[in-house]
Coordinates of C-alpha atoms in Angstrom, one line a residue:
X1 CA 75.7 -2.9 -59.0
X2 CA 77.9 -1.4 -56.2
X3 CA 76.2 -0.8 -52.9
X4 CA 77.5 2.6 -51.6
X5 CA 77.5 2.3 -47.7
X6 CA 77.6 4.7 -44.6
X7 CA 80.2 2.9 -42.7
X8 CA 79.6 5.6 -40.0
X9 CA 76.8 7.3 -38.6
X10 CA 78.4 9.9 -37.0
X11 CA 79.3 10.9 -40.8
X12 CA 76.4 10.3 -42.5
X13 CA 74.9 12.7 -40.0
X14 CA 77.5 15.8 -40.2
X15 CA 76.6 18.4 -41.5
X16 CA 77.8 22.3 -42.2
X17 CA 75.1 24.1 -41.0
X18 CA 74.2 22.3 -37.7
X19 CA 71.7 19.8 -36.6
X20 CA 68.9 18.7 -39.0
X21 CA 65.2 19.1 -38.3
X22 CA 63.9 15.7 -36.5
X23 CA 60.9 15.6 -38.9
X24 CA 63.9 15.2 -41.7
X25 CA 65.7 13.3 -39.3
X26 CA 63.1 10.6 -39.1
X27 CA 62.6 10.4 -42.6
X28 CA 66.1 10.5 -43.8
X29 CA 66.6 7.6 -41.2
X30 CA 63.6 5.4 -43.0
X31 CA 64.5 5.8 -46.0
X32 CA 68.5 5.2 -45.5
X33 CA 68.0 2.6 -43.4
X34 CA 65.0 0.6 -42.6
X35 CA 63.1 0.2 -46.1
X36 CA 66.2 -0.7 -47.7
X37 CA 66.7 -3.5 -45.3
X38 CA 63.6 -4.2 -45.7
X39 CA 64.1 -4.5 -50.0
X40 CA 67.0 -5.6 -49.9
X41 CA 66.0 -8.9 -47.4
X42 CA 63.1 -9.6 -49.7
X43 CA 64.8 -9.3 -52.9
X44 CA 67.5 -11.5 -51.6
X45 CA 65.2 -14.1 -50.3
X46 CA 63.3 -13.9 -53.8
X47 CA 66.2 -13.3 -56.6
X48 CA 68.3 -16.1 -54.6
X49 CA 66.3 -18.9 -55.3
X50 CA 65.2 -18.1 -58.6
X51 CA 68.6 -17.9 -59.9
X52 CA 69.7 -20.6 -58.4
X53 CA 67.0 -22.4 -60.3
X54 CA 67.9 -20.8 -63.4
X55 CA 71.5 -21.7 -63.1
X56 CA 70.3 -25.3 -62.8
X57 CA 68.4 -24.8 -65.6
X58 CA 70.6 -23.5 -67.8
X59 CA 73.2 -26.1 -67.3
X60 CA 70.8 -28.6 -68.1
X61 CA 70.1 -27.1 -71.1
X62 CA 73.9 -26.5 -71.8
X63 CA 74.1 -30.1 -71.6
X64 CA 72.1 -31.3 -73.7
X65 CA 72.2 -28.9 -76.3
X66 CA 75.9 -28.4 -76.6
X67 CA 75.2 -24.4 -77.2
X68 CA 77.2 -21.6 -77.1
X69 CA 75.0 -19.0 -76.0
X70 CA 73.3 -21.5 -72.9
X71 CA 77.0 -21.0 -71.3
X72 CA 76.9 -17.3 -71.9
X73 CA 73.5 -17.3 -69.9
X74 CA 74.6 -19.5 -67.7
X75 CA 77.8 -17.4 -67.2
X76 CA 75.2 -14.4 -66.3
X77 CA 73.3 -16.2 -64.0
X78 CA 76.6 -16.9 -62.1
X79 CA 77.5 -13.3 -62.0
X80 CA 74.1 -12.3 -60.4
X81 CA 74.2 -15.1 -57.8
X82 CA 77.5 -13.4 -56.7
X83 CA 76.1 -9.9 -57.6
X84 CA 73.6 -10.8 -54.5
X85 CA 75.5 -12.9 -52.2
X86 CA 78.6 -10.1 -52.3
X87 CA 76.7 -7.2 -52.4
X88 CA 73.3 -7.3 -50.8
X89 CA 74.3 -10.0 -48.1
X90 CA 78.5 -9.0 -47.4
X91 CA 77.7 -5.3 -48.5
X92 CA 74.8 -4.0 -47.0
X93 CA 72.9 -6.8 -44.6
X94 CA 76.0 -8.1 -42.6
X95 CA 77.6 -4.7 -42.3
X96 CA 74.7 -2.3 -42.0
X97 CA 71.5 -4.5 -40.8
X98 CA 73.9 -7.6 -38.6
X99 CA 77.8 -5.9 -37.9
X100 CA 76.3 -2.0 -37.4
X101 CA 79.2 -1.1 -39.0
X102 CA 81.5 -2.4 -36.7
X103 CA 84.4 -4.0 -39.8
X104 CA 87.4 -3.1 -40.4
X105 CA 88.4 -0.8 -43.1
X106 CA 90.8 -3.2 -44.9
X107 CA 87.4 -6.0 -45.1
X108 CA 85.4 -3.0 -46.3
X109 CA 87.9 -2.0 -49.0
X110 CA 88.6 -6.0 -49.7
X111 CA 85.1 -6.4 -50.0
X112 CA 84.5 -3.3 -52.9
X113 CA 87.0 -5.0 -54.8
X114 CA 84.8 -8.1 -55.0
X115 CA 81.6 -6.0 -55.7
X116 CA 83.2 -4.7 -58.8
X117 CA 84.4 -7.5 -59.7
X118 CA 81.1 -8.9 -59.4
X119 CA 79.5 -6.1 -61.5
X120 CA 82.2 -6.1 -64.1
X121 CA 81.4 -9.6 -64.6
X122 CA 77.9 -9.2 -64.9
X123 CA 77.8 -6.2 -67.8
X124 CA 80.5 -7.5 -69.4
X125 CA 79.0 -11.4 -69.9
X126 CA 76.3 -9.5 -71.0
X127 CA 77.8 -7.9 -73.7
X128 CA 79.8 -11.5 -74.9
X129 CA 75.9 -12.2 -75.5
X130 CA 75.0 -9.4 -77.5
X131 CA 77.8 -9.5 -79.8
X132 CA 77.5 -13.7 -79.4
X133 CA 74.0 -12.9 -81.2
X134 CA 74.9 -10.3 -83.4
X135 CA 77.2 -12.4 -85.1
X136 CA 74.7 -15.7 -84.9
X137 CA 72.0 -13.3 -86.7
X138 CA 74.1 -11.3 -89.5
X139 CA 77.0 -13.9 -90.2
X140 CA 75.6 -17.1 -89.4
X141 CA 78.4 -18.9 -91.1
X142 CA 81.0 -17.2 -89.5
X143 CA 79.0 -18.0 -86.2
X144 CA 79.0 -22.2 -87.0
X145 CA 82.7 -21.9 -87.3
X146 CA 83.8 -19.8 -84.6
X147 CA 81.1 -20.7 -82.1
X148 CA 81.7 -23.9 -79.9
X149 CA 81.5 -24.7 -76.1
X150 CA 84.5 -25.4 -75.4
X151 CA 85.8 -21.8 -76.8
X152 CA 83.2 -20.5 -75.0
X153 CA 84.4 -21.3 -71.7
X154 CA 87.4 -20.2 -72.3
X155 CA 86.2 -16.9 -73.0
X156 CA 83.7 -16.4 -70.1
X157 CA 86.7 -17.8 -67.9
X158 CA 89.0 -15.0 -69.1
X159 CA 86.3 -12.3 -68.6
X160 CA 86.0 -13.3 -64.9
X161 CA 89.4 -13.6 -64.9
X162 CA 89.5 -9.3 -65.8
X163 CA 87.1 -8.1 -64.2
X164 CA 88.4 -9.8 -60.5
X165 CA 92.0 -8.0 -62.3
X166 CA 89.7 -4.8 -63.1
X167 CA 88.6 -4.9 -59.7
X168 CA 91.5 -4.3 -57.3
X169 CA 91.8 -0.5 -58.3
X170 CA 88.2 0.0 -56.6
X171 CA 90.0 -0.8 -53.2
X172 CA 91.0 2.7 -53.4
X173 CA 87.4 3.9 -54.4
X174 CA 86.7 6.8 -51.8
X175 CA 83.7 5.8 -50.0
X176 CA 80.5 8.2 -51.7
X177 CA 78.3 8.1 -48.3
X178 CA 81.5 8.8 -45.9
X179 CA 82.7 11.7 -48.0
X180 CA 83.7 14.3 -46.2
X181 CA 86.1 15.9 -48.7
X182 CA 85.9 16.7 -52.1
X183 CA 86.5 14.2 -54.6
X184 CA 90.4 14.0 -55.3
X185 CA 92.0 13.4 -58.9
X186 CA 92.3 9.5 -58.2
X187 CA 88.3 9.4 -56.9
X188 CA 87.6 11.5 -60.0
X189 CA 89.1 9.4 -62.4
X190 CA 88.3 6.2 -60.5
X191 CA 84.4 7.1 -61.2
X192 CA 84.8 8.1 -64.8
X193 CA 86.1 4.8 -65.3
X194 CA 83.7 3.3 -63.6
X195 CA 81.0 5.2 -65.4
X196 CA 82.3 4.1 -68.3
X197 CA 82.9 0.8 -68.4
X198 CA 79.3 -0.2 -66.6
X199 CA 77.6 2.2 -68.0
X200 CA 78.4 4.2 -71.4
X201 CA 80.3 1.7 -73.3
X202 CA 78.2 -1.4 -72.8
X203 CA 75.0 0.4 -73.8
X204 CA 76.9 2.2 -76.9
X205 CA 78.0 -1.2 -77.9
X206 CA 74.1 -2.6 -77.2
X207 CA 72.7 0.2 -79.5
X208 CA 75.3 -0.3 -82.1
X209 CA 74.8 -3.9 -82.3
X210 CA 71.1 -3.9 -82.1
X211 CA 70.8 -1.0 -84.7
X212 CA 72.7 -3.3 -87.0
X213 CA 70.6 -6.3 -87.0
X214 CA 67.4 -4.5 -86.8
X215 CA 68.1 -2.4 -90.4
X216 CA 69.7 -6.2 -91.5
X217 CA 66.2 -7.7 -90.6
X218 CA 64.7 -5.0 -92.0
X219 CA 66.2 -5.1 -95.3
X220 CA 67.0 -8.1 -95.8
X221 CA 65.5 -10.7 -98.5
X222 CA 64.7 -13.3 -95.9
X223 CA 61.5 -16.0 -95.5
X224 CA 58.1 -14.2 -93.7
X225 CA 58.4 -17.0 -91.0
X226 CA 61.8 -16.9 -90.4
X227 CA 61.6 -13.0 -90.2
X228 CA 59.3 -13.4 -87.5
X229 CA 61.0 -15.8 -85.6
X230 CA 64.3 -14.0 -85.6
X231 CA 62.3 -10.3 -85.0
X232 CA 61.1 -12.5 -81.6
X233 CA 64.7 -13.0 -81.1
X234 CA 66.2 -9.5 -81.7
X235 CA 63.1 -7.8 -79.7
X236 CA 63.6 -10.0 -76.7
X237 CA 67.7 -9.2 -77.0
X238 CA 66.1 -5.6 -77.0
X239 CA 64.3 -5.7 -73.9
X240 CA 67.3 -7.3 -71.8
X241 CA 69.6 -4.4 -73.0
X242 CA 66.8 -1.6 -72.6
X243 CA 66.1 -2.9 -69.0
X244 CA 69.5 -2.7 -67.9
X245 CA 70.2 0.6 -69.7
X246 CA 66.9 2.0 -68.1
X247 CA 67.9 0.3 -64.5
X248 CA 71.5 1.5 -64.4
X249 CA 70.7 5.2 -65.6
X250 CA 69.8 6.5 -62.3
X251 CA 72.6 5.4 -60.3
X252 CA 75.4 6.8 -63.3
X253 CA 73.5 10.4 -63.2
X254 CA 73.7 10.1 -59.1
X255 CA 77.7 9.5 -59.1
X256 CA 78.1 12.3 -62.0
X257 CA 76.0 14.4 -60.1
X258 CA 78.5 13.8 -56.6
X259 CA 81.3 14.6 -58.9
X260 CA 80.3 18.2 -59.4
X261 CA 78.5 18.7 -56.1
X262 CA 81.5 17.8 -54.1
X263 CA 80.5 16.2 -50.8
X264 CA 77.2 13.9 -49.9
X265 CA 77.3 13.9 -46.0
X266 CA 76.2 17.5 -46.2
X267 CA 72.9 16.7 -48.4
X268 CA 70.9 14.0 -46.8
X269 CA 68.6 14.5 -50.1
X270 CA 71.2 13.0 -52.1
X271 CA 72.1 10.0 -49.8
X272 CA 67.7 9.1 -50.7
X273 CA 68.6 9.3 -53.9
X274 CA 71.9 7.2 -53.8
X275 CA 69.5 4.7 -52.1
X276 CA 67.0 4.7 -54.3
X277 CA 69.0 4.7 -57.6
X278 CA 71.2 1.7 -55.8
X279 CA 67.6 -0.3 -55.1
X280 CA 66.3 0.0 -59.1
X281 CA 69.5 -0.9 -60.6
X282 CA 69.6 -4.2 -58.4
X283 CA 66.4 -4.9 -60.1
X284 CA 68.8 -6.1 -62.7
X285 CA 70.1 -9.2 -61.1
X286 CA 66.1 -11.0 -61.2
X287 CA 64.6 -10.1 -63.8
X288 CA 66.3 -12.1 -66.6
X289 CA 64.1 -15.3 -64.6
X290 CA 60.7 -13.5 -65.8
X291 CA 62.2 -12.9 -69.7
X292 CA 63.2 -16.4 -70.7
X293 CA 59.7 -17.9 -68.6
X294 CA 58.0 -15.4 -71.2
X295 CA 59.5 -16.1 -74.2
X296 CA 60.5 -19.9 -73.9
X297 CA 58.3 -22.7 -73.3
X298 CA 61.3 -25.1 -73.3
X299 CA 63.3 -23.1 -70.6
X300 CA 59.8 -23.1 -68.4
X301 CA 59.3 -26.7 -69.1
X302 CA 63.0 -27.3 -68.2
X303 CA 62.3 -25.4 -64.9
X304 CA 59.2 -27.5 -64.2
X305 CA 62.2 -30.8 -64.3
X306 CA 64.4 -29.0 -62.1
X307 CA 61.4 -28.1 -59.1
X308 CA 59.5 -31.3 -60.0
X309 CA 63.0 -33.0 -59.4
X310 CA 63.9 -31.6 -56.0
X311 CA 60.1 -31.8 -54.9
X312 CA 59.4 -35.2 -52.7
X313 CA 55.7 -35.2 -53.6
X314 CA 57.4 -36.2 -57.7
X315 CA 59.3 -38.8 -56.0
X316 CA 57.3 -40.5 -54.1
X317 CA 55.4 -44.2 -54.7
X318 CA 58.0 -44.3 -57.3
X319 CA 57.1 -41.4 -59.6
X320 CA 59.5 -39.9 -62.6
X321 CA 60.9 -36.7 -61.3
X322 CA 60.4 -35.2 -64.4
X323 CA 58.1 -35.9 -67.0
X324 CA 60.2 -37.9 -69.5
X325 CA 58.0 -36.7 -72.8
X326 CA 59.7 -33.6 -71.9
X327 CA 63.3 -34.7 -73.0
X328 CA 62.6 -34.0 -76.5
X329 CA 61.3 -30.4 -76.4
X330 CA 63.7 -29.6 -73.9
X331 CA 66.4 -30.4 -76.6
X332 CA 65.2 -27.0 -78.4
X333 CA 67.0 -24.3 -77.8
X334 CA 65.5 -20.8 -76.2
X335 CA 64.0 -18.6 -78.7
X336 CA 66.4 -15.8 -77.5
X337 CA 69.0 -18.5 -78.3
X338 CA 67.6 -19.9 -81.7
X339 CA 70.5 -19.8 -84.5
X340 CA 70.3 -18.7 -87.8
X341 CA 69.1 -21.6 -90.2
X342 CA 71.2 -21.5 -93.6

């Protein structure tokens, strides 16, 4: 998600109509800056670690398992660590909370580049799983041919690879908080695109996919306990999708909503709800953790190596830092990640 920053006071204060009320004044000034430090410094300090412990995790898994669909997790947890570190730490802590603004304009437009980047890597690994388990579910031989590691790499290599590419146009993105003008033709059509391709097309290609499995589960001749397993599967792909389509909405309708409105510096209403939508739709970057802890007892279990490992009380008077009955269940993939048995 791109964090939209004033990278000025004095224009995040302008206004048309003269000076604002204080009691707005005040409030606008909590709200725009104190309690998203606040969030933001929490859910950095919190979403850090944990995905840093689910990258660990994940590799491990991707190890041993020789999966497919581990690196494509894997290759989202990666995105969100730099989702956080470039956005919430470069983007809005060091320049708002540490710098006060005072950066250049060629590090603040170098840095948006990077944020999209960052968020284009994010969506778009997401989809490469979607799609990765659409086929795994409704052409499961087609998936034991096509599916291997070492393609998979390649693949998630060459989606980083775009979306840094897909990136460098947003150094021209015109600044939504520091908008003193109308939007111009390149803004306009710099924002569609944006909207699009974070927003619109990956949840049309969500719903198309998951519509497709869910009437192939549904009419399909297939075993009662293998029908439940797989309808774990598909609802837990499900909830992943509707999260992020639920978390992102707010922010789209905010940045359509500039693009007919004009200007933001004159409505202090609409920088709180910039804020606001910015803060739910970072949400997005920690809450995979919580889903694969819920469904998976292997990917808990495999968690419990990785603190157990790094804790001194598990290695101490010669201890196992893990316990080694574990190696076996930890060989089982993630329920989310199960294949299709023939």
């Amino acid at each position: 998600m791109m964090i939209l920053l004033p990278n000025s006071t004095d224009g995040a204060r302008a206004s048309g109509t003269g000076a604002e009320p204080l009691e707005w004044e005040e409030r606008s000034l909590c709200v725009e800056r104190i309690i998203p430090v606040i969030y933001y410094s929490v859910l950095l300090g919190l979403g850090l670690p944990v995905n840093i412990l689910t990258a660990v995790a994940l590799s491990r898994l991707a190890a041993r398992t020789k999966k497919s669909s581990y690196w494509y997790l894997l290759a989202l947890t990666a995105s969100d660590i730099l989702t956080q570190v470039i956005i919430v730490f470069m983007g809005f802590l060091l320049q708002m909370a540490i710098l006060a603004h005072d950066v250049p304009h060629a590090f603040l437009h170098a840095v948006n580049v990077l944020e999209f980047a960052a968020n284009h890597a994010s969506i778009w690994v997401t989809v490469l799983l979607t799609a990765d388990r659409y086929v795994a579910l409704c052409h499961p031989l087609r998936y034991r041919l096509l599916s291997y590691p070492a393609r998979t790499r390649k693949i998630i290599a060459a989606v980083f690879g775009t979306a840094l590419a897909t990136g460098i146009p947003f150094y021209w993105w015109l600044d939504i908080w520091h908008d003193s003008q109308p939007p111009t033709t390149v803004d306009k059509v710099l924002k569609w695109v944006h909207c699009f391709t974070m927003y619109f097309i990956p949840c049309s290609i969500f719903l198309a996919t998951n519509s497709v499995v869910v009437c192939k589960l549904k009419w399909g001749k297939r075993v009662d306990g293998h029908r439940r397993r797989v309808g774990k599967t598909i609802a837990t792909l499900m909830a992943v999708t509707a999260v992020f389509t639920v978390l992102w909405a707010p922010r789209t309708f905010v940045i359509l909503f500039h693009l007919y409105t004009g200007t933001t510096n004159k409505d202090r209403r609409l920088h709180v709800a910039l804020n606001l939508a910015n803060m739910i739709a970072m949400l997005n970057t920690t809450v995979n953790f919580f889903f694969y802890c819920f469904v998976s007892k292997t990917f808990r279990r495999t968690a419990g190596e990785v603190i157990r490992s790094c804790s001194p009380f598990c290695t101490r008077q010669g201890q196992p830092p893990a316990n080694r009955g574990c190696l076996h269940s930890a060989l089982k993939p993630l329920r989310l990640l199960e294949n299709v048995s023939l």
